[in-house]
Coordinates of C-alpha atoms and ligand atoms in Angstrom, one line a residue:
A1 CA -0.6 0.0 -0.1
R2 CA 2.7 2.4 0.9
A3 CA 4.4 1.7 -2.4
S4 CA 1.2 2.4 -4.3
G5 CA 0.9 5.1 -2.2
V6 CA 4.5 6.8 -3.4
G7 CA 3.7 5.7 -6.8
N8 CA 0.5 7.7 -6.5
W9 CA 2.4 11.0 -5.1
S10 CA 4.7 10.6 -8.2
V11 CA 2.3 10.7 -10.2
F12 CA 0.1 13.3 -9.0
N13 CA 3.3 15.1 -8.9
S14 CA 3.6 15.1 -13.0
D15 CA 0.6 15.6 -13.9
M16 CA 0.6 18.5 -12.3
G17 CA 4.0 19.7 -13.9
R18 CA 1.6 19.0 -17.1
V19 CA -0.1 20.9 -16.5
A20 CA 1.9 23.5 -15.3
D21 CA 3.7 22.7 -18.4
H22 CA 0.3 23.2 -20.4
R23 CA -0.6 26.6 -18.7
Q24 CA 3.3 28.1 -19.9
W25 CA 2.8 27.7 -23.4
V26 CA -0.2 29.0 -23.6
E27 CA 0.5 31.7 -21.4
S28 CA 3.6 33.0 -24.4
E29 CA 1.7 30.8 -27.5
L30 CA -1.4 32.5 -26.8
H31 CA -0.1 36.4 -28.4
N32 CA 1.3 34.7 -31.2
A33 CA -1.6 32.9 -32.2
F34 CA -3.0 36.3 -31.8
E35 CA -0.5 37.8 -34.5
R36 CA -1.5 34.8 -36.0
G37 CA -4.9 35.4 -36.2
D38 CA -5.8 31.3 -35.4
F39 CA -8.7 32.3 -33.3
D40 CA -12.0 32.0 -35.1
L41 CA -15.9 32.4 -34.7
H42 CA -18.5 29.6 -33.6
Y43 CA -21.9 30.6 -34.0
Q44 CA -25.2 28.8 -32.3
P45 CA -28.3 29.5 -32.8
Q46 CA -30.9 30.2 -30.0
L47 CA -34.3 29.5 -31.0
D48 CA -38.3 30.3 -29.8
L49 CA -39.6 26.9 -29.3
P50 CA -43.1 27.7 -30.0
T51 CA -42.2 29.2 -33.5
G52 CA -39.3 26.8 -34.0
R53 CA -37.9 30.2 -35.6
I54 CA -34.5 31.6 -34.4
V55 CA -33.7 34.8 -33.0
G56 CA -30.3 34.7 -32.8
Y57 CA -27.0 33.4 -32.7
E58 CA -23.9 33.0 -30.2
A59 CA -21.3 33.6 -30.4
L60 CA -17.8 31.1 -29.1
I61 CA -14.9 31.5 -30.2
R62 CA -12.2 28.8 -31.1
W63 CA -8.6 28.5 -31.6
Q64 CA -7.4 26.6 -34.4
H65 CA -3.7 25.8 -33.3
P66 CA -0.9 25.3 -36.8
E67 CA 0.0 21.8 -35.1
R68 CA -1.4 21.5 -31.3
G69 CA -4.6 22.3 -33.5
M70 CA -8.1 22.6 -31.4
I71 CA -7.5 24.3 -28.1
P72 CA -11.3 25.1 -26.4
P73 CA -11.7 28.3 -24.6
M74 CA -11.6 26.7 -20.8
E75 CA -8.3 26.2 -21.0
F76 CA -7.2 29.3 -22.6
I77 CA -10.0 32.4 -22.2
Q78 CA -9.0 32.6 -17.8
I79 CA -5.2 32.3 -18.8
A80 CA -5.6 35.0 -21.2
E81 CA -7.6 36.6 -18.5
E82 CA -5.1 36.8 -16.0
T83 CA -2.1 38.0 -18.6
G84 CA -4.0 40.5 -20.0
M85 CA -4.6 39.3 -23.6
I86 CA -8.1 38.8 -22.8
N87 CA -8.2 42.8 -23.9
P88 CA -7.4 42.3 -27.6
I89 CA -8.8 39.0 -27.8
G90 CA -12.3 39.9 -26.8
E91 CA -11.9 43.4 -29.1
W92 CA -11.3 40.8 -31.5
V93 CA -14.2 38.6 -31.0
L94 CA -16.5 41.8 -30.6
R95 CA -15.2 43.6 -34.1
K96 CA -15.9 40.1 -35.9
A97 CA -18.5 39.3 -33.8
C98 CA -20.8 43.1 -35.4
S99 CA -18.9 42.5 -38.4
D100 CA -20.7 39.3 -39.7
A101 CA -23.6 39.8 -38.6
R102 CA -24.5 41.7 -41.9
H103 CA -24.4 37.3 -42.5
L104 CA -27.2 36.9 -40.7
P105 CA -31.0 36.9 -41.3
D106 CA -31.6 40.6 -40.6
D107 CA -34.4 39.7 -37.2
C108 CA -31.5 37.8 -35.8
F109 CA -29.6 39.3 -33.1
V110 CA -25.2 38.1 -32.3
A111 CA -25.0 36.9 -28.8
V112 CA -20.6 38.2 -27.7
N113 CA -19.2 36.5 -24.5
I114 CA -18.0 39.1 -22.9
S115 CA -15.5 38.6 -19.7
P116 CA -15.4 40.0 -16.7
V117 CA -12.2 41.6 -17.3
Q118 CA -12.9 43.1 -20.7
F119 CA -16.4 44.2 -19.3
M120 CA -14.2 46.4 -16.4
T121 CA -12.0 47.7 -18.8
K122 CA -12.0 51.3 -18.4
D123 CA -14.2 52.5 -21.3
F124 CA -15.9 49.6 -22.3
V125 CA -19.3 51.1 -23.8
G126 CA -16.2 53.5 -25.8
L127 CA -15.3 49.7 -27.5
V128 CA -18.8 49.3 -27.8
R129 CA -19.7 52.4 -29.8
D130 CA -17.1 53.0 -31.8
T131 CA -17.3 48.8 -32.7
M132 CA -20.9 49.7 -32.9
R133 CA -19.9 52.7 -35.9
S134 CA -16.8 50.8 -37.8
T135 CA -19.6 48.1 -38.0
G136 CA -22.2 49.5 -38.7
I137 CA -24.6 46.8 -36.7
K138 CA -28.1 48.2 -35.5
P139 CA -27.8 48.0 -31.2
S140 CA -30.6 45.8 -31.4
R141 CA -28.8 43.3 -33.3
L142 CA -26.1 42.8 -30.8
E143 CA -26.5 41.2 -27.1
L144 CA -23.5 40.8 -24.5
E145 CA -23.3 38.2 -22.3
V146 CA -22.6 39.3 -19.1
T147 CA -21.6 36.5 -16.4
E148 CA -22.5 38.1 -12.6
T149 CA -19.2 37.4 -11.3
A150 CA -18.0 39.8 -13.8
M151 CA -21.1 42.7 -12.5
M152 CA -20.0 41.9 -8.9
Q153 CA -16.8 42.7 -8.5
D154 CA -17.8 46.4 -8.1
R155 CA -21.1 47.2 -8.3
D156 CA -21.7 50.1 -8.8
R157 CA -19.8 50.5 -11.3
A158 CA -21.1 48.0 -13.6
A159 CA -24.8 49.2 -13.0
A160 CA -23.6 52.5 -14.3
I161 CA -22.0 50.2 -17.2
L162 CA -25.3 48.1 -18.2
K163 CA -27.1 52.1 -17.7
E164 CA -25.0 53.5 -20.4
L165 CA -25.2 50.0 -22.6
A166 CA -28.7 50.2 -22.4
E167 CA -29.8 53.9 -23.4
M168 CA -27.7 53.0 -26.2
G169 CA -30.3 50.4 -27.4
I170 CA -28.2 47.2 -25.7
S171 CA -29.3 44.1 -24.5
V172 CA -27.1 42.2 -21.7
A173 CA -27.7 38.9 -20.6
V174 CA -27.0 37.5 -17.2
D175 CA -25.0 34.2 -18.6
D176 CA -24.5 31.1 -16.6
F177 CA -27.9 32.5 -14.3
G178 CA -27.9 30.7 -11.3
T179 CA -24.5 29.6 -10.3
G180 CA -22.9 32.6 -9.1
Y181 CA -24.6 34.4 -6.3
S182 CA -28.1 33.5 -3.8
N183 CA -28.4 37.0 -3.4
L184 CA -30.6 37.8 -6.1
S185 CA -30.5 42.0 -5.1
Y186 CA -28.2 43.2 -7.5
L187 CA -31.3 42.3 -10.3
I188 CA -33.0 44.9 -9.1
D189 CA -29.8 48.0 -9.5
F190 CA -29.0 46.6 -12.6
S191 CA -30.2 46.7 -16.0
F192 CA -30.1 43.7 -18.1
G193 CA -32.7 42.3 -21.1
K194 CA -32.1 38.8 -20.1
L195 CA -31.2 35.9 -17.6
K196 CA -29.4 33.0 -19.4
I197 CA -30.3 30.2 -17.4
D198 CA -26.9 28.1 -17.1
R199 CA -26.9 24.6 -18.8
S200 CA -26.5 22.9 -15.2
F201 CA -29.5 23.2 -14.7
V202 CA -32.0 22.4 -18.3
S203 CA -29.3 19.2 -18.3
R204 CA -30.4 17.6 -14.7
I205 CA -34.1 19.0 -15.6
D206 CA -35.6 15.3 -16.6
T207 CA -34.0 13.4 -14.2
D208 CA -33.8 15.5 -11.1
A209 CA -37.4 17.3 -10.0
S210 CA -36.1 20.1 -7.9
S211 CA -33.4 21.5 -11.2
G212 CA -37.4 21.6 -13.0
A213 CA -38.3 23.5 -9.1
V214 CA -35.9 25.9 -9.8
V215 CA -35.9 26.8 -13.7
S216 CA -40.0 27.9 -13.0
T217 CA -38.8 29.6 -10.0
I218 CA -36.2 31.7 -12.6
V219 CA -38.6 31.9 -15.0
G220 CA -41.0 33.4 -12.4
L221 CA -38.3 35.7 -11.5
S222 CA -37.5 37.0 -14.8
R223 CA -41.8 37.6 -15.8
A224 CA -41.7 40.1 -12.3
L225 CA -38.5 41.3 -13.2
G226 CA -40.0 42.0 -17.4
V227 CA -36.8 39.9 -18.9
S228 CA -36.5 37.5 -21.4
I229 CA -34.9 34.5 -20.3
I230 CA -33.1 31.4 -22.1
A231 CA -31.8 28.4 -21.5
E232 CA -28.4 26.9 -22.7
G233 CA -27.5 23.8 -22.8
V234 CA -29.9 21.6 -24.5
E235 CA -30.1 17.9 -25.5
T236 CA -32.6 16.2 -25.7
E237 CA -36.5 16.2 -26.4
N238 CA -37.2 15.7 -23.7
Q239 CA -35.1 18.2 -21.7
A240 CA -36.7 21.1 -24.5
T241 CA -40.4 19.5 -23.3
L242 CA -40.0 20.6 -19.8
L243 CA -38.5 23.5 -20.7
R244 CA -41.2 25.1 -22.3
A245 CA -43.5 23.3 -19.9
A246 CA -42.1 25.3 -17.4
G247 CA -41.9 28.3 -19.4
C248 CA -38.9 28.2 -21.2
E249 CA -39.8 28.9 -24.6
V250 CA -36.1 30.1 -26.0
V251 CA -33.7 27.5 -26.1
Q252 CA -29.8 26.7 -27.0
G253 CA -28.3 23.8 -27.6
Y254 CA -26.4 20.7 -29.2
L255 CA -30.4 19.7 -30.1
F256 CA -30.6 22.5 -32.1
G257 CA -27.4 22.9 -33.5
R258 CA -23.9 22.9 -32.6
P259 CA -21.6 25.7 -32.6
A260 CA -20.3 26.4 -36.2
P261 CA -18.6 28.7 -39.1
L262 CA -20.2 30.3 -41.2
K263 CA -20.1 29.5 -44.3
F264 CA -20.5 31.7 -47.2
S265 CA -22.2 30.2 -50.5
A266 CA -23.0 32.5 -53.3
G267 CA -26.6 33.5 -53.3
D268 CA -27.7 32.3 -50.3
R269 CA -28.4 35.3 -48.1
H270 CA -28.4 33.5 -44.9
A271 CA -25.6 31.5 -45.8
T272 CA -24.8 30.0 -42.4
D273 CA -24.2 26.2 -42.5
E274 CA -26.1 23.5 -40.8
V275 CA -28.8 26.0 -39.8
Ligands
C2E301 P1 -20.6 29.2 -22.1 O1 -20.7 31.1 -22.5 O2 -21.8 29.5 -20.5 O3 -20.9 28.7 -23.4 C1 -22.1 28.2 -23.9 C2 -20.8 26.6 -24.3 O4 -21.4 25.3 -24.0 C3 -20.2 26.5 -25.0 O5 -18.9 25.8 -25.0 C4 -21.2 25.7 -26.5 O6 -19.8 25.5 -26.9 C5 -21.1 24.6 -25.1 N1 -23.4 23.8 -25.7 C6 -24.0 24.7 -26.1 N2 -24.5 24.0 -26.4 C7 -24.5 22.6 -25.7 C8 -25.1 21.3 -25.4 O7 -26.6 21.6 -25.6 N3 -24.5 20.9 -24.7 C9 -23.2 20.9 -23.5 N4 -22.7 19.7 -23.0 N5 -22.5 21.9 -23.9 C10 -23.3 23.2 -25.2 P2 -17.7 26.8 -25.7 O8 -17.1 26.9 -27.1 O9 -16.6 25.4 -25.2 O10 -16.9 27.5 -24.1 C11 -17.0 27.4 -23.4 C12 -16.9 28.8 -22.3 O11 -15.7 29.6 -22.6 C13 -18.1 30.1 -22.5 O12 -18.9 29.2 -21.7 C14 -17.6 30.8 -22.6 O13 -17.3 31.6 -20.4 C15 -16.0 30.9 -22.7 N6 -16.2 31.5 -24.3 C16 -16.2 30.9 -25.7 N7 -16.1 31.9 -26.2 C17 -16.2 33.3 -25.6 C18 -15.6 34.5 -26.1 O14 -15.4 34.9 -27.6 N8 -15.4 36.1 -25.3 C19 -14.9 35.2 -24.0 N9 -15.0 36.3 -22.7 N10 -15.2 34.4 -24.1 C20 -15.9 32.9 -24.3
CA302 CA1 -22.3 32.8 -23.2
CA303 CA1 -23.0 28.5 -18.9
CA304 CA1 -20.2 31.1 -19.4

């Protein structure tokens, strides 16, 4: 037992080493990747269940490394936040998504994930304003997805930023809703347009009755606040049915479409892959 304990310890140790190596590699490579143009955006549809209509697309970043292949956002976003690379990357994402919007149907918006770091960066609102001006996107066609965590770092500042964005006609969705804070008082002070129910509730809704209760409660909350609601990570018909029964009619997930690159084919106004 003792011997295997020692063995485990050394395995553990070399795993830690690998994690540290990978981290260091990502850190040093992010800048090159950005300069090289390794990044791309994929788009995943958001649908209105009763009509089946696509109402918007969420932009999701992809890093295609020339030698190492696809590196998922979970492996680099946090590191980019810690090193500050998230600012140029996030600016690029916003600009690209707003300019890609012209290739999406006119009645669809594009939803862009904004890192807490970027959201709190000096003059984030100015960046949004410039980007809208240079890409010509209408404010009604841009939505920003921001997590609770981002907004709670400095509530007064966050409230002011949200107010300015709302005045510009830009909707903000609270991303990963339900996973961050149990104190919901911020919902009263903040101008936002949508709650996005986290996948962790959706994935358990058909096996766990209390997840259904949580979803119904969030739907009731959104109605009381007068904001929209969407559920993410819908993978099965049964989950979709239960969400609809709970009052959530707008959905996103593999069941309806995976994130995919924009694809342009001649004469195709909608010009998106798979959708
Ligand atoms: P998120 O904002 O919660 O995005 C949803 C994630 O769930 C995406 O993973 C999406 O591909 C995945 N997903 C969508 N439908 C399903 C489903 O039915 N089942 C399952 N299992 N997963 C589903 P992805 O693209 O790997 O992104 C992970 C996270 O990385 C995102 O979580 C977001 O926090 C962050 N991220 C992605 N793109 C960006 C970006 O452009 N900027 C920033 N700041 N963060 C980003
Ligand atoms: Ca999101
Ligand atoms: Ca999520
Ligand atoms: Ca997230």
